[in-house]
PDB file of C-alpha atoms in Angstrom:
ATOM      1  CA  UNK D 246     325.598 162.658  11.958  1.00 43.00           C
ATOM      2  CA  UNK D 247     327.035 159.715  14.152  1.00 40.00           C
ATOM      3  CA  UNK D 248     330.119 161.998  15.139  1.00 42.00           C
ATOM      4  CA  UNK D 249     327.510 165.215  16.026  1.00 48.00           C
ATOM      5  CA  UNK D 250     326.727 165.446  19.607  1.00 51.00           C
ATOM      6  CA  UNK D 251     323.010 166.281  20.000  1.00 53.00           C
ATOM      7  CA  UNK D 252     321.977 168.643  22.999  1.00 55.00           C
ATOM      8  CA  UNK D 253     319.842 166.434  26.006  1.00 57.00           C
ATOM      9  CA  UNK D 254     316.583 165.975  24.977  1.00 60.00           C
ATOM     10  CA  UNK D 255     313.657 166.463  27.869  1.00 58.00           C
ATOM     11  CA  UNK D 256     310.883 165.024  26.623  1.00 70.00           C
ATOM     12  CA  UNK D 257     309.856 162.432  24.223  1.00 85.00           C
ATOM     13  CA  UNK D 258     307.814 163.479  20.744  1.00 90.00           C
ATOM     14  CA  UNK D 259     304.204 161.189  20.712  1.00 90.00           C
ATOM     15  CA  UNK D 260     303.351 160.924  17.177  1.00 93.00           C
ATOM     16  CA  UNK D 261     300.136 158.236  16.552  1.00 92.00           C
ATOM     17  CA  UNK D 262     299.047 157.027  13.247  1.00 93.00           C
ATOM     18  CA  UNK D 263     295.615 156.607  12.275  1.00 91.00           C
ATOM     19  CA  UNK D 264     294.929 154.365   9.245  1.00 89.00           C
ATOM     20  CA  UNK D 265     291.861 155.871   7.429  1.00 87.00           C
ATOM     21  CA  UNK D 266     293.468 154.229   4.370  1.00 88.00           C
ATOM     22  CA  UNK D 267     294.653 150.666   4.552  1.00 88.00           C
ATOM     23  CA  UNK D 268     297.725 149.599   4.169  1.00 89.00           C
ATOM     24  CA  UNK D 269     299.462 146.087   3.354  1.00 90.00           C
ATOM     25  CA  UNK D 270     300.095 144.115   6.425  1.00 87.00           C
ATOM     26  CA  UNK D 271     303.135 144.354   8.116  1.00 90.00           C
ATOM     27  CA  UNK D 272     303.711 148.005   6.716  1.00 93.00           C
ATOM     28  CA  UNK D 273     302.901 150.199   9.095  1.00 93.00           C
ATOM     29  CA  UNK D 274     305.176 148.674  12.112  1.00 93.00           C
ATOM     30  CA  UNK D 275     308.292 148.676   9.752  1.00 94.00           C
ATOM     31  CA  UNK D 276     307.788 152.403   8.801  1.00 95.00           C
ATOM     32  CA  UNK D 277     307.199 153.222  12.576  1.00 95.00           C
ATOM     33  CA  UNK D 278     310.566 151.417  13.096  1.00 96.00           C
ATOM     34  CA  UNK D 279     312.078 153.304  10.404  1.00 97.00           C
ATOM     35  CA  UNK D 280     310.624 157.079  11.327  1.00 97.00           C
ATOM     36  CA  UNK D 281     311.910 156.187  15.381  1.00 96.00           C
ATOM     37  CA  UNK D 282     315.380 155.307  13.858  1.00 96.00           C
ATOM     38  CA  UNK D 283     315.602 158.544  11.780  1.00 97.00           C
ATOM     39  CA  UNK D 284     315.271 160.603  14.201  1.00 96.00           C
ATOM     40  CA  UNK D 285     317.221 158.762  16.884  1.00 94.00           C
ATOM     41  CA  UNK D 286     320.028 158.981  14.793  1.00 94.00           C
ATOM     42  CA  UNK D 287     320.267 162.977  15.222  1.00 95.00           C
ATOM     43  CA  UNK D 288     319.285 162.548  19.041  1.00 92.00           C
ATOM     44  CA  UNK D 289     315.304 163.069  19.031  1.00 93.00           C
ATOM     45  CA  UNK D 290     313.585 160.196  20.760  1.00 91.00           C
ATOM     46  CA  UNK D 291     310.211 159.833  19.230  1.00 92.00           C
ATOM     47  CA  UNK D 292     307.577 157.412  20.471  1.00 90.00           C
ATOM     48  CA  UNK D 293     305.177 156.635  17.354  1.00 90.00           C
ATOM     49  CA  UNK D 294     302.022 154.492  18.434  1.00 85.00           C
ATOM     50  CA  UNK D 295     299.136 153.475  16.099  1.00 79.00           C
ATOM     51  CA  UNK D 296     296.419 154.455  18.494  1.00 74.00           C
ATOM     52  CA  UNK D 297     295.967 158.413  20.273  1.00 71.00           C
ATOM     53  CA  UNK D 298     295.663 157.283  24.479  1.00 66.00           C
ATOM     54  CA  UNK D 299     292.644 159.139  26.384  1.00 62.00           C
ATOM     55  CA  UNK D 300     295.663 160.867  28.184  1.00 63.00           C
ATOM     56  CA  UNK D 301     299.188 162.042  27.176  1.00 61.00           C
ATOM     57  CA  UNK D 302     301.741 159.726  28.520  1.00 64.00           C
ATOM     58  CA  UNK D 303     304.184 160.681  31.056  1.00 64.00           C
ATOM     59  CA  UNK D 304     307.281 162.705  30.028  1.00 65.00           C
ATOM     60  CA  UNK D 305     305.531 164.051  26.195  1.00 71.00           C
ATOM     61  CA  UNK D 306     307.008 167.016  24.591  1.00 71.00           C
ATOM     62  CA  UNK D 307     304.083 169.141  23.778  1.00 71.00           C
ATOM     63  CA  UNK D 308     300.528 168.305  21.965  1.00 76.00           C
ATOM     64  CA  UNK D 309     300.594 165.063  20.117  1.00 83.00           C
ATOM     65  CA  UNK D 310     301.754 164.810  16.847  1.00 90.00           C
ATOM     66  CA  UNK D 311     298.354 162.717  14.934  1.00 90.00           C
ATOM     67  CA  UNK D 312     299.518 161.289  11.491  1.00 93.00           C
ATOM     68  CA  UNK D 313     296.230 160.427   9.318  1.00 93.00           C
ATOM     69  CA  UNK D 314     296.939 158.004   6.654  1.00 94.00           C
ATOM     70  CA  UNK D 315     294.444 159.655   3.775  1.00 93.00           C
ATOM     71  CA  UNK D 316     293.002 159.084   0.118  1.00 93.00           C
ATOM     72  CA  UNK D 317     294.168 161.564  -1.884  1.00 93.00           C
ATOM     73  CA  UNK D 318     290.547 162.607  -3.617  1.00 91.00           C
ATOM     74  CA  UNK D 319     288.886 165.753  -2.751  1.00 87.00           C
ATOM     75  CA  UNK D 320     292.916 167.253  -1.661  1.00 90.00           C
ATOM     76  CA  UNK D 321     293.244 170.912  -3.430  1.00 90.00           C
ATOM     77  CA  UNK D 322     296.624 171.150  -3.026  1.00 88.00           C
ATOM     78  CA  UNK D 323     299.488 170.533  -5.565  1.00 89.00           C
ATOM     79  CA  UNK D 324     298.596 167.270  -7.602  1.00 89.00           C
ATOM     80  CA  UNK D 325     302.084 165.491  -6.711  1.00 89.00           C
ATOM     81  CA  UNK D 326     302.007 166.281  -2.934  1.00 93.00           C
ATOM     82  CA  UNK D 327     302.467 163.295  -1.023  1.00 96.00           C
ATOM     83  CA  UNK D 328     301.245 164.964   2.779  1.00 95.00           C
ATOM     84  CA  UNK D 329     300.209 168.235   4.449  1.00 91.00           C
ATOM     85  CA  UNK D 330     300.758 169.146   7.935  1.00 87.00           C
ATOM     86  CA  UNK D 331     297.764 171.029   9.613  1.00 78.00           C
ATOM     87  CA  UNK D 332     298.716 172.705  13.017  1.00 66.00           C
ATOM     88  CA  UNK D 333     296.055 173.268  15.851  1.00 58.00           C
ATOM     89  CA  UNK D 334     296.986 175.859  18.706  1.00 51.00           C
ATOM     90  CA  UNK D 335     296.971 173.206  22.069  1.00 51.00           C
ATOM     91  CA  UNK D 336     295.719 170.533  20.516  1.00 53.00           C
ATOM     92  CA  UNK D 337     298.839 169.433  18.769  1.00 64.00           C
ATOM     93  CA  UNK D 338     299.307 168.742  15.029  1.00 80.00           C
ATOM     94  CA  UNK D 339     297.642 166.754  12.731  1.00 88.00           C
ATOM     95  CA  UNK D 340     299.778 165.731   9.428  1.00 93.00           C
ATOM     96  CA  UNK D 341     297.739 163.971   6.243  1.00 94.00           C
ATOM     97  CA  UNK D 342     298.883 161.458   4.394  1.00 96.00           C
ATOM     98  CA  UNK D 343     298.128 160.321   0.937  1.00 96.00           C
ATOM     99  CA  UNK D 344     298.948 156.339   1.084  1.00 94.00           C
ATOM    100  CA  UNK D 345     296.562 156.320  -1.535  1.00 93.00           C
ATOM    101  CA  UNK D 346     299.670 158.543  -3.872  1.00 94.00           C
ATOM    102  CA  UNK D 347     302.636 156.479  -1.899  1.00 94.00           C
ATOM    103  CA  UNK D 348     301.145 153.401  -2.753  1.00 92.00           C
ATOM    104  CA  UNK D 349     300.807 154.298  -6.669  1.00 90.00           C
ATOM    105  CA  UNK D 350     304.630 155.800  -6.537  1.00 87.00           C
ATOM    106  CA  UNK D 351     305.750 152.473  -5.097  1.00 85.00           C
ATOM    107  CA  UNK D 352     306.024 149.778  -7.556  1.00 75.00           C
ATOM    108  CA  UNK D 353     308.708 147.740  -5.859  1.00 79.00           C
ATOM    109  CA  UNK D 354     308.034 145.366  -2.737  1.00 71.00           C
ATOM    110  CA  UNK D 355     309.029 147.255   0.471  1.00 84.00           C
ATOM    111  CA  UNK D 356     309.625 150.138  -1.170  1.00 94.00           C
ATOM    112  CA  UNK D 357     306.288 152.255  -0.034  1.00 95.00           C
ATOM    113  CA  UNK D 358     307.645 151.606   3.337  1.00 95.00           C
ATOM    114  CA  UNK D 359     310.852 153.492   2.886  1.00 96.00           C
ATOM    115  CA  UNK D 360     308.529 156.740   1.091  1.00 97.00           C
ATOM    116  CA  UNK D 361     306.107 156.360   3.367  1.00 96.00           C
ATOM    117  CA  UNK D 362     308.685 156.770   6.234  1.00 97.00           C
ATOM    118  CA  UNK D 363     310.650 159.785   4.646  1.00 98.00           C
ATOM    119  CA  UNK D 364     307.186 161.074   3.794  1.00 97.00           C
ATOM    120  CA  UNK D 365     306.828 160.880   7.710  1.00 97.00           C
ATOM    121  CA  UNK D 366     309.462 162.546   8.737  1.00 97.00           C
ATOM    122  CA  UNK D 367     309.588 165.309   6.553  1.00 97.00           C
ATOM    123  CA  UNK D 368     306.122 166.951   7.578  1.00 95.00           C
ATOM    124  CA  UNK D 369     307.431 165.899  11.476  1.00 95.00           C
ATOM    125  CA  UNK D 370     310.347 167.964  11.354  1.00 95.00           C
ATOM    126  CA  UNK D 371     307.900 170.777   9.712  1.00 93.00           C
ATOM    127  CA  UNK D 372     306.155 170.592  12.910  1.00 91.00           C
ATOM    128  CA  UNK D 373     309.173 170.428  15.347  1.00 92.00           C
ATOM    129  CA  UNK D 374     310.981 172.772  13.319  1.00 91.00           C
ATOM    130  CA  UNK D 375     307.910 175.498  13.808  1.00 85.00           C
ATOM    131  CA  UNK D 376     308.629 177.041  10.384  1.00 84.00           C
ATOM    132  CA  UNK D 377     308.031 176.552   6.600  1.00 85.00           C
ATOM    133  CA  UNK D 378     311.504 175.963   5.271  1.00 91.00           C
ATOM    134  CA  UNK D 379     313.020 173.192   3.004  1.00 95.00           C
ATOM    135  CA  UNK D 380     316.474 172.193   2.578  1.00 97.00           C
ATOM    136  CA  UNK D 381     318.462 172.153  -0.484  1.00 96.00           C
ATOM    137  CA  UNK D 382     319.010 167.929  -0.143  1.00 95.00           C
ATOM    138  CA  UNK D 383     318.127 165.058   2.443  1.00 97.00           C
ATOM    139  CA  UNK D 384     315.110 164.102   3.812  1.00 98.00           C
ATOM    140  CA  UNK D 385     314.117 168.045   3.658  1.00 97.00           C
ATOM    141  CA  UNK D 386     313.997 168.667   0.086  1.00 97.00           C
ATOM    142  CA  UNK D 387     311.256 170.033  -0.874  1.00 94.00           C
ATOM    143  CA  UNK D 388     310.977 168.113  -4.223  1.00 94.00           C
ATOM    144  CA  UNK D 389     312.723 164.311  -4.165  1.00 95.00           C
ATOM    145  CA  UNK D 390     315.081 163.316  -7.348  1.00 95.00           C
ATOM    146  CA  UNK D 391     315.233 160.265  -8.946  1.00 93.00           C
ATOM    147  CA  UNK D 392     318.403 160.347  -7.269  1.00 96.00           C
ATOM    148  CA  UNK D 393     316.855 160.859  -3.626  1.00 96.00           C
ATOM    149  CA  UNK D 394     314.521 158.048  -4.230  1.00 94.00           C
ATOM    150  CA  UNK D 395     317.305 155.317  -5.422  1.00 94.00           C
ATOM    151  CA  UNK D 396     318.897 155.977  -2.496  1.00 95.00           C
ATOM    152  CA  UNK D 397     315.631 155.614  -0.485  1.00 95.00           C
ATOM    153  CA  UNK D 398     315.990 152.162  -1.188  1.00 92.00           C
ATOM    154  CA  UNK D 399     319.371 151.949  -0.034  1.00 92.00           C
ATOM    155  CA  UNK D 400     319.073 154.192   3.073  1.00 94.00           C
ATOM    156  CA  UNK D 401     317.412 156.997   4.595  1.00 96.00           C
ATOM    157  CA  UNK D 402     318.238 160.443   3.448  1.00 98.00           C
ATOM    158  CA  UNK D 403     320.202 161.840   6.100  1.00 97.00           C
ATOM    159  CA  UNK D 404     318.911 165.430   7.211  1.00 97.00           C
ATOM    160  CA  UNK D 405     320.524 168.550   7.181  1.00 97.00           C
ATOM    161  CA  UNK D 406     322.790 169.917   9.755  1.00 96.00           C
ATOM    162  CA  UNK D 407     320.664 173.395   9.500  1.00 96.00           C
ATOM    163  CA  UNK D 408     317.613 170.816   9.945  1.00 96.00           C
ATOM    164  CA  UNK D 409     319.212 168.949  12.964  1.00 96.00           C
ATOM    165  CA  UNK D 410     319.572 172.347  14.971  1.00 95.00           C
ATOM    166  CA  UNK D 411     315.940 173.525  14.249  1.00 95.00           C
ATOM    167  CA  UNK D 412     314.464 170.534  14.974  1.00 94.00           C
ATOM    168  CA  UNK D 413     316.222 170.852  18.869  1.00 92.00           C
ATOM    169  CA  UNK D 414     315.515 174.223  18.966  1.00 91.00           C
ATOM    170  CA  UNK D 415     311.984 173.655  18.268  1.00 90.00           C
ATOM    171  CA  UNK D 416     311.924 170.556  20.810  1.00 89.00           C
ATOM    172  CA  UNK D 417     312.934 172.683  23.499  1.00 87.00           C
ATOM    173  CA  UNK D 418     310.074 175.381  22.463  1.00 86.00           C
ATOM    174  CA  UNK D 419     307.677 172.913  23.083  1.00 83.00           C
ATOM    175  CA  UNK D 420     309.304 171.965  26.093  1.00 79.00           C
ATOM    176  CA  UNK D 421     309.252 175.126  27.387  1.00 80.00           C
ATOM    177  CA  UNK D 422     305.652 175.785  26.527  1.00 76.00           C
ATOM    178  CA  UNK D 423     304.774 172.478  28.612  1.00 69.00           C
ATOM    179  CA  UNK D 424     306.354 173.906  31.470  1.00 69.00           C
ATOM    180  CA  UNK D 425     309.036 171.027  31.285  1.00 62.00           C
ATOM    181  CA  UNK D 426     312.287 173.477  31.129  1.00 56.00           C
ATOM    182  CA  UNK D 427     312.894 176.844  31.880  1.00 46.00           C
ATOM    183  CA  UNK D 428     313.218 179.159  27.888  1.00 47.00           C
TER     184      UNK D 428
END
């Protein structure tokens, strides 16, 4: 998507991670780095914090985006999923996270941090996006290949151009909830 022009973007997206799990040291600052980049790369500024503020900062696109880092046990979901995202009306979004799973898929060094950030970014864009879709390959698939993960360790998995458009279509929704731009 380096050639694709993406529209201006308003606001920034405030996403905060909360460890309830712990992770190896280091980790969690790389795969911040690495969710940022992804989306910067298709024109979406996020700004992804390990700690919620007592206020939203200036110039935030809608409710905070919370990403809880979770044990798996007790989850009644499907038995492979990785994360869930949970929406609340005005109070933003919270997304779950099984490190717990991502840490058990991951044998190789510095791998978990690569899942862990596609993990990341796929229930974001199911937030900004505002519907339940999946994409038929990149970082929206619905079900990664062996494929999708050797290339994980390469690069990130680009996403979609159908993606790209929903995700700034559903960026300036929340803008225009916020009162930022006019709909």
């Amino acid at each position: 998507f380096r050639s694709w022009h993406a529209p201006a973007q308003v606001c920034n997206v405030d996403v905060y991670v909360l460890e309830g799990v712990p992770t190896p040291a280091g980790m969690l600052g790389d795969v911040q780095k690495k969710v940022a980049r992804m989306f910067h790369e298709i024109g979406v500024d996020l700004r992804v914090r390990d700690r919620v503020p007592a206020h939203a900062p200036a110039g935030s696109c809608g409710a905070p985006i919370v990403i809880q880092l979770d044990d798996a046990a007790g989850y009644r979901g499907h038995a492979e999923a990785l994360a869930y995202a949970a929406p609340y009306r005005d109070s933003g979004t919270c997304i779950h996270v099984f490190a717990d799973r991502i840490l058990r898929l991951s044998p190789e060094p510095g791998f978990a941090n690569n899942l862990l950030a596609h993990v990341m970014a796929h229930e974001i864009t199911h937030v900004l996006e505002q519907i339940k879709r999946h994409s038929e390959d990149g970082v929206m698939k619905a079900m990664w290949s062996g494929e999708d993960y050797q290339q994980m360790k390469r690069h990130a998995l680009p996403f979609a151009a159908e993606d790209v458009r929903l995700i700034h279509d559903g960026l300036a929704k929340r803008a225009a909830a916020w009162g930022l731009v006019r709909p």
